[in-house]
mmCIF file of C-alpha atoms (C1' of nucleotides) in Angstrom:
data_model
loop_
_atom_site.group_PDB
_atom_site.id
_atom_site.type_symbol
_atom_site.label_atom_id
_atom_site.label_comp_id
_atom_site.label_asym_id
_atom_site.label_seq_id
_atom_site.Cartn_x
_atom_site.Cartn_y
_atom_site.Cartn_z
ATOM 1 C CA UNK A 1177 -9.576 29.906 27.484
ATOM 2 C CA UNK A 1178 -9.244 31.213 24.132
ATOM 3 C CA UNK A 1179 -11.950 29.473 21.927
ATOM 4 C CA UNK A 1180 -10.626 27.699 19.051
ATOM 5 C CA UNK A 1181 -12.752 25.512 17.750
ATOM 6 C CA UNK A 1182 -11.659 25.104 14.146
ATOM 7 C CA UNK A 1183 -8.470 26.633 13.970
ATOM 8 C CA UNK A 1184 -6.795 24.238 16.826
ATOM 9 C CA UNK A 1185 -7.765 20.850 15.389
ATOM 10 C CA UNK A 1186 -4.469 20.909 13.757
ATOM 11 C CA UNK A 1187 -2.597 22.087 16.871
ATOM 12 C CA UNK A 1188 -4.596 19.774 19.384
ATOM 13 C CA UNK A 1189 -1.729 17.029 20.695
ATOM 14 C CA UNK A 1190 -4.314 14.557 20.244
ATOM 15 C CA UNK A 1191 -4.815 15.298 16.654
ATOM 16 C CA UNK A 1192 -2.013 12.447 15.511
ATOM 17 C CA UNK A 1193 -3.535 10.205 17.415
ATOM 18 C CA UNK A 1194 -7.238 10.723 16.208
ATOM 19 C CA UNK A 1195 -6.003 9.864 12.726
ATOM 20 C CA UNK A 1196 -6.308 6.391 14.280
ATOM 21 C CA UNK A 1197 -10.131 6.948 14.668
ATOM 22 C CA UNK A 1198 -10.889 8.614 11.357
ATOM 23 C CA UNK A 1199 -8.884 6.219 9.189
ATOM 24 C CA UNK A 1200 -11.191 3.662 11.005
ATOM 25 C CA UNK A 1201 -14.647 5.364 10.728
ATOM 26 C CA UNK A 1202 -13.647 7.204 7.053
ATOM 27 C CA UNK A 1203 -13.190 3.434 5.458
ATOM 28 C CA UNK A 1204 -15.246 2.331 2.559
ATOM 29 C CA UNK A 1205 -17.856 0.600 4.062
ATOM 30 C CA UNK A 1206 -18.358 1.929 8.559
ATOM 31 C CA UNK A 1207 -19.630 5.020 7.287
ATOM 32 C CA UNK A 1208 -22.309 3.173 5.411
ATOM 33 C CA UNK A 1209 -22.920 0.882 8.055
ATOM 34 C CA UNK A 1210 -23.503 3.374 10.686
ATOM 35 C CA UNK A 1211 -25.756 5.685 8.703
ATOM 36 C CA UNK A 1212 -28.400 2.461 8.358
ATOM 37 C CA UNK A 1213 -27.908 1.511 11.935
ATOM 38 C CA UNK A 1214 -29.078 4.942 12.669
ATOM 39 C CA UNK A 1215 -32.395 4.649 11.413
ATOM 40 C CA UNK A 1216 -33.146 1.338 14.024
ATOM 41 C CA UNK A 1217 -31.732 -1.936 15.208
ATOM 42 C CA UNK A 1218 -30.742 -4.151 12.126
ATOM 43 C CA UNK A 1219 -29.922 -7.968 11.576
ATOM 44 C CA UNK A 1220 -27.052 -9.294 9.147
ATOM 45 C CA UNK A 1221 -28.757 -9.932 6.212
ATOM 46 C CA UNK A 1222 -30.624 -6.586 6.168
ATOM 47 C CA UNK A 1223 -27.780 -4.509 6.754
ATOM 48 C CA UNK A 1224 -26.196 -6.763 3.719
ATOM 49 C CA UNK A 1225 -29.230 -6.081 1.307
ATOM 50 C CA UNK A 1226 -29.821 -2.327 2.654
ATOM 51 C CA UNK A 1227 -25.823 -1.340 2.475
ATOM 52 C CA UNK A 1228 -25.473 -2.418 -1.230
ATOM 53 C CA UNK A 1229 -22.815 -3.562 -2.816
ATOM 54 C CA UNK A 1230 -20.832 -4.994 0.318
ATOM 55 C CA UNK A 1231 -19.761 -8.525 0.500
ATOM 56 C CA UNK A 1232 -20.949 -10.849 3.286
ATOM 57 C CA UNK A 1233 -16.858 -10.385 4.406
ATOM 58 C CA UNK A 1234 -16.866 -7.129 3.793
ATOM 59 C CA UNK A 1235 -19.999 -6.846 6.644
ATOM 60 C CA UNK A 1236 -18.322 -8.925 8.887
ATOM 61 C CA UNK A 1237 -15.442 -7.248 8.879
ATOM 62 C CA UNK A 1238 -16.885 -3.822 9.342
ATOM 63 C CA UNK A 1239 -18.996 -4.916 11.840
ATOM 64 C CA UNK A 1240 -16.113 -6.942 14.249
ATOM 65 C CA UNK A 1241 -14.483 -3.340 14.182
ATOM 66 C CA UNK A 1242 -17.317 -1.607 15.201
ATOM 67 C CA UNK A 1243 -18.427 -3.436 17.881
ATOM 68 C CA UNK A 1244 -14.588 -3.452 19.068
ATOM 69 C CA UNK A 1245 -14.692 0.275 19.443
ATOM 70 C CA UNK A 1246 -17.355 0.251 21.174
ATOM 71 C CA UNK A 1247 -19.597 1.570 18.696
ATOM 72 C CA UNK A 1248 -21.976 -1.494 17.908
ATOM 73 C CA UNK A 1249 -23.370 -3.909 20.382
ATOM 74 C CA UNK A 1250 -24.091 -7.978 18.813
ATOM 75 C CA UNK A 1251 -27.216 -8.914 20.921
ATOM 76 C CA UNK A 1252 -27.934 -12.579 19.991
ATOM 77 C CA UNK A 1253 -31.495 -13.715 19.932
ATOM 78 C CA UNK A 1254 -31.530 -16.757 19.101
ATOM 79 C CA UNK A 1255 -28.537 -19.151 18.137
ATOM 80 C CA UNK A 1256 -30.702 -21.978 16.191
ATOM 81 C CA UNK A 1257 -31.935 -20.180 13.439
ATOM 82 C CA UNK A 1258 -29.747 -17.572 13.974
ATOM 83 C CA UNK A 1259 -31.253 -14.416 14.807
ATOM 84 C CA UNK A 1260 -28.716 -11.536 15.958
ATOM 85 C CA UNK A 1261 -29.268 -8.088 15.736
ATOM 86 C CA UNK A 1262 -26.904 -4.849 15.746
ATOM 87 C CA UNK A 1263 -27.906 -1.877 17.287
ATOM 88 C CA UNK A 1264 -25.779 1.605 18.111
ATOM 89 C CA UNK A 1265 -23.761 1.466 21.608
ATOM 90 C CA UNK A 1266 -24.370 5.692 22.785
ATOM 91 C CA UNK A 1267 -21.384 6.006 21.830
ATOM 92 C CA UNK A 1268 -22.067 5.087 17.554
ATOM 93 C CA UNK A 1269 -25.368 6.867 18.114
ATOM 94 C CA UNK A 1270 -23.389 10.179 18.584
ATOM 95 C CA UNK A 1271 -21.304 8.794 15.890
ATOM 96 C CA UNK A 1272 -23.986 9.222 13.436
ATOM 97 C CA UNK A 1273 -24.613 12.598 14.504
ATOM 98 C CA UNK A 1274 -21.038 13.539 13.861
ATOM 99 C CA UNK A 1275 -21.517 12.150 10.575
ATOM 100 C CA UNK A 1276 -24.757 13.256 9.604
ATOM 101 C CA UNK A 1277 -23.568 16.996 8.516
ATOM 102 C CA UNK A 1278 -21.040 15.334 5.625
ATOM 103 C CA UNK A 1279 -23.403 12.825 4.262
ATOM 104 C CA UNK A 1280 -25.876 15.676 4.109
ATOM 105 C CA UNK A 1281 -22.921 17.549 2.524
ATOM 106 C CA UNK A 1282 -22.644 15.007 -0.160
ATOM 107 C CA UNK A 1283 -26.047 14.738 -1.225
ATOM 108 C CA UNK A 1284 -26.712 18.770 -1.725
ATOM 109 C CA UNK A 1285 -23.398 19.169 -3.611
ATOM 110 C CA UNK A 1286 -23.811 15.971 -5.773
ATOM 111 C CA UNK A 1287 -24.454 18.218 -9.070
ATOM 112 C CA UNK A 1288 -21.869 20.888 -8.385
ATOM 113 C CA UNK A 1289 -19.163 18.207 -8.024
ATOM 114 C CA UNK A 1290 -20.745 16.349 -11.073
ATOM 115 C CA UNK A 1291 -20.328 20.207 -12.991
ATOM 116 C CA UNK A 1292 -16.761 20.416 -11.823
ATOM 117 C CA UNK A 1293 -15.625 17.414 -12.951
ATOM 118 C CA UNK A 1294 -16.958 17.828 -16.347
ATOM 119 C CA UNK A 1295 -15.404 21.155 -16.585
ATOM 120 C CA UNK A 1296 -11.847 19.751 -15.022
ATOM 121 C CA UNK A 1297 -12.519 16.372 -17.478
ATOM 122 C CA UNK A 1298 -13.286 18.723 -20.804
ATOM 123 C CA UNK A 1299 -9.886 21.027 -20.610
ATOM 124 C CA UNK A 1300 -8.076 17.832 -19.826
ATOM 125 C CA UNK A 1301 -9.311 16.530 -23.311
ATOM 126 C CA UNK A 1302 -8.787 19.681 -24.627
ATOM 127 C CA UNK A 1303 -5.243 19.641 -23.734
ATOM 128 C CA UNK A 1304 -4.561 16.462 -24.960
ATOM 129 C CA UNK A 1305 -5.903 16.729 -28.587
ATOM 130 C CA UNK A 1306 -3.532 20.185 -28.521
ATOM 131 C CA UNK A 1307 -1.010 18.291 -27.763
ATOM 132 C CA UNK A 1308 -1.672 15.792 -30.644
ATOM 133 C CA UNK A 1309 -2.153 18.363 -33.366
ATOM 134 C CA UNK B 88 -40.038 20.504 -0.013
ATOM 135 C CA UNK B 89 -41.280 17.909 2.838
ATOM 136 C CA UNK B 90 -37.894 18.146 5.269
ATOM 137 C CA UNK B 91 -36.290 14.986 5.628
ATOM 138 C CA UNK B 92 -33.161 15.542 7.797
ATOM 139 C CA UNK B 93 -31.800 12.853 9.219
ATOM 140 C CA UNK B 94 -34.054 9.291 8.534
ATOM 141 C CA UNK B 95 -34.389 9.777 4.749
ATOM 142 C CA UNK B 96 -30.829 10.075 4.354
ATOM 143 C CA UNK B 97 -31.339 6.669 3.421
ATOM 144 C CA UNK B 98 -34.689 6.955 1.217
ATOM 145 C CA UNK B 99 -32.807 9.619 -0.575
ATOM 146 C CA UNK B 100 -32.723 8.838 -4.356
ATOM 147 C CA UNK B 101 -29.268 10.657 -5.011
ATOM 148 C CA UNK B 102 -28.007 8.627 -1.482
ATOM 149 C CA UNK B 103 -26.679 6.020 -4.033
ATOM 150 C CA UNK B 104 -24.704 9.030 -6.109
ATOM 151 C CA UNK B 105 -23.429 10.541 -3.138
ATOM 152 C CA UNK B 106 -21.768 7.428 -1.652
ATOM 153 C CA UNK B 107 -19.424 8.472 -5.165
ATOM 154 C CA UNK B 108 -18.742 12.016 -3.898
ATOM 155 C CA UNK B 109 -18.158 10.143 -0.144
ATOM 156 C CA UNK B 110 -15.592 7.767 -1.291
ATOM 157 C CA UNK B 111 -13.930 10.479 -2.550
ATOM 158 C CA UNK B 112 -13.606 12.630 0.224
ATOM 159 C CA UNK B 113 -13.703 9.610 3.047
ATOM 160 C CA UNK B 114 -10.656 8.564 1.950
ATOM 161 C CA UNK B 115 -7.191 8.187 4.031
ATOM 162 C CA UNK B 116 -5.798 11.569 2.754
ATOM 163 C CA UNK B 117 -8.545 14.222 1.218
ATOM 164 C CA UNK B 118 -10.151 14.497 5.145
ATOM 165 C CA UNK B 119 -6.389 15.738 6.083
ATOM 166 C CA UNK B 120 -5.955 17.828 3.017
ATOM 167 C CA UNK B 121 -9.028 19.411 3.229
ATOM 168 C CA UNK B 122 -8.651 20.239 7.015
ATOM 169 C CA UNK B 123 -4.906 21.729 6.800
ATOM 170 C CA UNK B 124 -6.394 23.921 4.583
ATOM 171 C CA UNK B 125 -8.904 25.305 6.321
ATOM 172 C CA UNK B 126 -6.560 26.947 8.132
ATOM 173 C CA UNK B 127 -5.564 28.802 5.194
ATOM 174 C CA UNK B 128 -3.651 29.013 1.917
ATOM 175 C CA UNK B 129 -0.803 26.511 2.034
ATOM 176 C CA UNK B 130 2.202 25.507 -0.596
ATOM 177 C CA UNK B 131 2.882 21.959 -1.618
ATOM 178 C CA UNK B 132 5.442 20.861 0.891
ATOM 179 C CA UNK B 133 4.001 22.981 3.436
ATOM 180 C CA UNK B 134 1.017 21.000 3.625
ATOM 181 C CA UNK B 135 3.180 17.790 2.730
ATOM 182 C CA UNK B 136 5.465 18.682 6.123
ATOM 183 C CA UNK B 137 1.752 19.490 7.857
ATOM 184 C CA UNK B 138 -0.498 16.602 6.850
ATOM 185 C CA UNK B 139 2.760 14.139 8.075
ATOM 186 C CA UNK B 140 3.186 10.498 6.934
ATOM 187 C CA UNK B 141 1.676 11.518 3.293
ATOM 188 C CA UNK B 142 4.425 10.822 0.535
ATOM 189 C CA UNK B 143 4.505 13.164 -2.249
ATOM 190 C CA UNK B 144 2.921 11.132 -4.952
ATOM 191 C CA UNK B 145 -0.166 10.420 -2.354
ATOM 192 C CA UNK B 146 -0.319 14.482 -1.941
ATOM 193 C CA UNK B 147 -0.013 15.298 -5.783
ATOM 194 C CA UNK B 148 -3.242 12.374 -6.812
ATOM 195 C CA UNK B 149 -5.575 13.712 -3.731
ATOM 196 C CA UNK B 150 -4.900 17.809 -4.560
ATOM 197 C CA UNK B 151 -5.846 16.548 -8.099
ATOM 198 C CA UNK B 152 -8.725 14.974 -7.072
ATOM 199 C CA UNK B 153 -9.735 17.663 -4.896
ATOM 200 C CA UNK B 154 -9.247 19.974 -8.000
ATOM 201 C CA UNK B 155 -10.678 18.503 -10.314
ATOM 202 C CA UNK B 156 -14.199 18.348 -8.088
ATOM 203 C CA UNK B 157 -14.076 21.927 -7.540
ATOM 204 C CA UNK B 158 -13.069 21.883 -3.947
ATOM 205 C CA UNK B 159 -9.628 23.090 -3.835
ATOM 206 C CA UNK B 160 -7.631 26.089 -6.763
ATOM 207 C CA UNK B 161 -4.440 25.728 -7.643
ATOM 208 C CA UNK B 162 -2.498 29.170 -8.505
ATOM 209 C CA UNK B 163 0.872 29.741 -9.736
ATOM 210 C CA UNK B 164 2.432 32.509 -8.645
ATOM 211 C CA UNK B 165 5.965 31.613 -9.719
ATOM 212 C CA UNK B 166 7.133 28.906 -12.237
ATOM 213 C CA UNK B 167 10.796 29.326 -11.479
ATOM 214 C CA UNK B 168 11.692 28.759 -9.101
ATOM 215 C CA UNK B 169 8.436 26.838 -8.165
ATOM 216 C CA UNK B 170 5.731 28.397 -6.228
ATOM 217 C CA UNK B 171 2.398 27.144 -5.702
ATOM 218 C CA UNK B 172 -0.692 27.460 -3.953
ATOM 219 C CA UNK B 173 -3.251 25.639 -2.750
ATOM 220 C CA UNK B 174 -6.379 27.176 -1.240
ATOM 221 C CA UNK B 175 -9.754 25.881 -0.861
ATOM 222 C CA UNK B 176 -12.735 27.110 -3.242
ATOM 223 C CA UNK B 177 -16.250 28.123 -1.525
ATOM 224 C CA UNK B 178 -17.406 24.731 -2.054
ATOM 225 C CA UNK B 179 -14.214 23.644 -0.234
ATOM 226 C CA UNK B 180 -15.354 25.698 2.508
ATOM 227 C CA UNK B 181 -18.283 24.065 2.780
ATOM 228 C CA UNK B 182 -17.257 20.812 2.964
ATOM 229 C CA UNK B 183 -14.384 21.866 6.066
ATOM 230 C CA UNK B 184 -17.593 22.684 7.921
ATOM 231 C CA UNK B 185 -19.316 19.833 6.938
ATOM 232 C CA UNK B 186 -16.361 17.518 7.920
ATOM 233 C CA UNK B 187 -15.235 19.651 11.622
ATOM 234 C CA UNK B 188 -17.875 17.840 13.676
ATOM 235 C CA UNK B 189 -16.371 14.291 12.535
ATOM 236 C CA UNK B 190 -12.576 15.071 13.327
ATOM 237 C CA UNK B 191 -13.666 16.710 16.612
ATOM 238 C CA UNK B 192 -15.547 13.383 17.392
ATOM 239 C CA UNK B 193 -12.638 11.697 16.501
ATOM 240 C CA UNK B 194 -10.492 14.207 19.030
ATOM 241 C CA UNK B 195 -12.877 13.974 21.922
ATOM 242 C CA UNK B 196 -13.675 10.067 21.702
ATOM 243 C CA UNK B 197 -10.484 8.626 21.145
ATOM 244 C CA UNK B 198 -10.103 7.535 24.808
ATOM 245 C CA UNK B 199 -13.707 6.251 24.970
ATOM 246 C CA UNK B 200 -12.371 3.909 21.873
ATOM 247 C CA UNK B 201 -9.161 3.312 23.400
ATOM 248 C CA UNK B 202 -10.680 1.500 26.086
ATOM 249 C CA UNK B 203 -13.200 -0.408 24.525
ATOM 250 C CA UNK B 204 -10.469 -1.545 22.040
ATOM 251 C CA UNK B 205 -8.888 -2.921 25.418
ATOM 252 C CA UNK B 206 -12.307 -4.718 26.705
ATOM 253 C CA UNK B 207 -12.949 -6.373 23.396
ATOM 254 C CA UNK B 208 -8.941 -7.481 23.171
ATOM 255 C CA UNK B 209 -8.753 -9.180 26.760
ATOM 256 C CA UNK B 210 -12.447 -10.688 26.202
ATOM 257 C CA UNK B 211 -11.122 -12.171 23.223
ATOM 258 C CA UNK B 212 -7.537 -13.151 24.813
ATOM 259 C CA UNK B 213 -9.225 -14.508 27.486
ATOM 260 C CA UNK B 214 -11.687 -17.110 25.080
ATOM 261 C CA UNK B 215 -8.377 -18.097 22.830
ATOM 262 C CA UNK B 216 -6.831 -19.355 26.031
ATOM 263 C CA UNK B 217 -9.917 -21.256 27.294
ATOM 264 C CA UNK B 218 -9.869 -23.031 24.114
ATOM 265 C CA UNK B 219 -5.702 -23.865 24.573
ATOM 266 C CA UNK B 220 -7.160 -25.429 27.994
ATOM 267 C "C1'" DC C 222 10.227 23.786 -5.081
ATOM 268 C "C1'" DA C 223 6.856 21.060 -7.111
ATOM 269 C "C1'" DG C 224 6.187 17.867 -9.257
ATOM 270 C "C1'" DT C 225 6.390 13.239 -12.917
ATOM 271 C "C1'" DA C 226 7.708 8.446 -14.020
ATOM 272 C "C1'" DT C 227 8.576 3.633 -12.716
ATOM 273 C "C1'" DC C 228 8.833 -0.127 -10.166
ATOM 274 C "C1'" DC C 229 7.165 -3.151 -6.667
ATOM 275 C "C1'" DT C 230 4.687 -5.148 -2.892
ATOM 276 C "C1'" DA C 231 1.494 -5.506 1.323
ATOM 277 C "C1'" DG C 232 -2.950 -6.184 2.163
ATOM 278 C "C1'" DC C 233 -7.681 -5.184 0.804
ATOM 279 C "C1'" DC C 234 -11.431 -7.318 -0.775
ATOM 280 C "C1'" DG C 235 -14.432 -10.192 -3.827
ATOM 281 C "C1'" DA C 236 -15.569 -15.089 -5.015
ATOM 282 C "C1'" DT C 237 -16.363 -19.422 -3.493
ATOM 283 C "C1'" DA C 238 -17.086 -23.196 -0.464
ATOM 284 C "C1'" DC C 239 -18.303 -24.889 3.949
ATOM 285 C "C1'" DT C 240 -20.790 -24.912 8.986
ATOM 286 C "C1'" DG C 241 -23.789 -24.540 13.331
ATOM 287 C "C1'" DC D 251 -29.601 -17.069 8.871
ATOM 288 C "C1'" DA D 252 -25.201 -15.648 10.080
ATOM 289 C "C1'" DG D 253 -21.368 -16.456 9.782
ATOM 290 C "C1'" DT D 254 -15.919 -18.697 9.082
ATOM 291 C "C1'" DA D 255 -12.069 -20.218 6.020
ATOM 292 C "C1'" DT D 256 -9.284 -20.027 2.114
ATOM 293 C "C1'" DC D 257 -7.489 -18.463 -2.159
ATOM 294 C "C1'" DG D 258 -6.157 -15.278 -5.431
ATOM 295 C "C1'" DG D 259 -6.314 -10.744 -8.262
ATOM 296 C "C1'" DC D 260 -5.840 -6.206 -8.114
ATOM 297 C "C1'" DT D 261 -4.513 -1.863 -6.842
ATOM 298 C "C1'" DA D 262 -3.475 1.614 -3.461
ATOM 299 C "C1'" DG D 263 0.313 3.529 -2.294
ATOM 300 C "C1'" DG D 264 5.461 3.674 -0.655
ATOM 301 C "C1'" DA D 265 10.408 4.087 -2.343
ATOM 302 C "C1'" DT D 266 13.288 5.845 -5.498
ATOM 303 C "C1'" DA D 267 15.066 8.400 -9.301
ATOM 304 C "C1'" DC D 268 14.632 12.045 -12.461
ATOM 305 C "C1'" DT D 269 13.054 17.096 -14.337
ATOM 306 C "C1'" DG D 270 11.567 22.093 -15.328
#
DNA sequence: CAGTATCCTAGCCGATACTG
DNA sequence: CAGTATCGGCTAGGATACTG
């Protein structure tokens, strides 16, 4: 049947719709959230302190969409103190897989990007003070 | 080196960095971008007519971005009338690879989501109207 | 064709306060 | 601890008009 495996993901009639999917998973903060719920079963406040930088909102948020999709089950514990913890449904654990390349991705080509920018940054300047002379 | 693969992704000390280089390319557009042209040089409102839904001032800031981080050239080849293209650098090729596994995910879950979507909604119908009772 | 320049607004998201 | 509720600022980003 013709492989196609990189090509087609433009032509594939489910393409439009998957934009639905990525523009949920490719937010600010489920990508995050995933990647540490990949490495074990986590409760609120560790996710909180382990993400960085997300609001307690922010978490909830993220989280409430995850577990709607079916990617994150809520399993409480106990109600008084609370004690709930959120682990990967099958379904986020292959999630993380999918994900794991990219990540990767970002972390090896940190400095190249960082070099790029610089370059792209300096002849911008340069431009500039050209145009001010 | 000590391989670290998948669990350290967290330990990593440039993981902090690299969530820079991921908001940059997680975003609602550059994933498109990146992916329409994988399938080859394209010109401006090619891609704008391809990517769909992206207005032109959304296209123009994420090629710019994607320049200036080395991912994507821009060449002239005519300046009147207008002729442009885009095409994606080695490092851009890279990151296409890195990103495929995601948008197939995307592709081949989206009725796995669909359905929990549907699950969580009626659960959560069904408690609003127990409350109304 | 391939942009730039402006204006304008929906909604994202942080801060803060409160609760079981 | 694990949230919910509310308010408000900010900005991403669409619509529109103009240009080389």
């Amino acid at each position: 049947m013709s492989e196609m495996v990189d090509h087609s993901v433009c032509g594939n009639p489910n393409a439009a719709r998957a934009r639905e999917v990525l523009d949920l998973v490719a937010d600010k903060w489920s990508l995050y959230v995933i990647a540490k719920l990949g490495d074990g079963e986590q409760r609120f406040t560790e996710l909180k302190r382990s993400v960085g930088g997300i609001s307690q909102r922010m978490l909830t948020v993220t989280l409430r969409g995850l577990e709607r999709d079916g990617l994150v089950t809520r399993t409480i514990y106990s109600a008084m103190p609370p004690n709930i913890a959120y682990r990967l449904t099958p379904l986020g654990a292959t999630l993380v897989d999918a994900t794991t390349p990219l990540v990767m991705w970002a972390i090896e080509n940190l400095s190249s990007i960082d070099a790029a920018r610089g370059r792209y940054d300096d002849d911008h300047v340069k431009e500039v003070r050209e145009l001010n002379r």
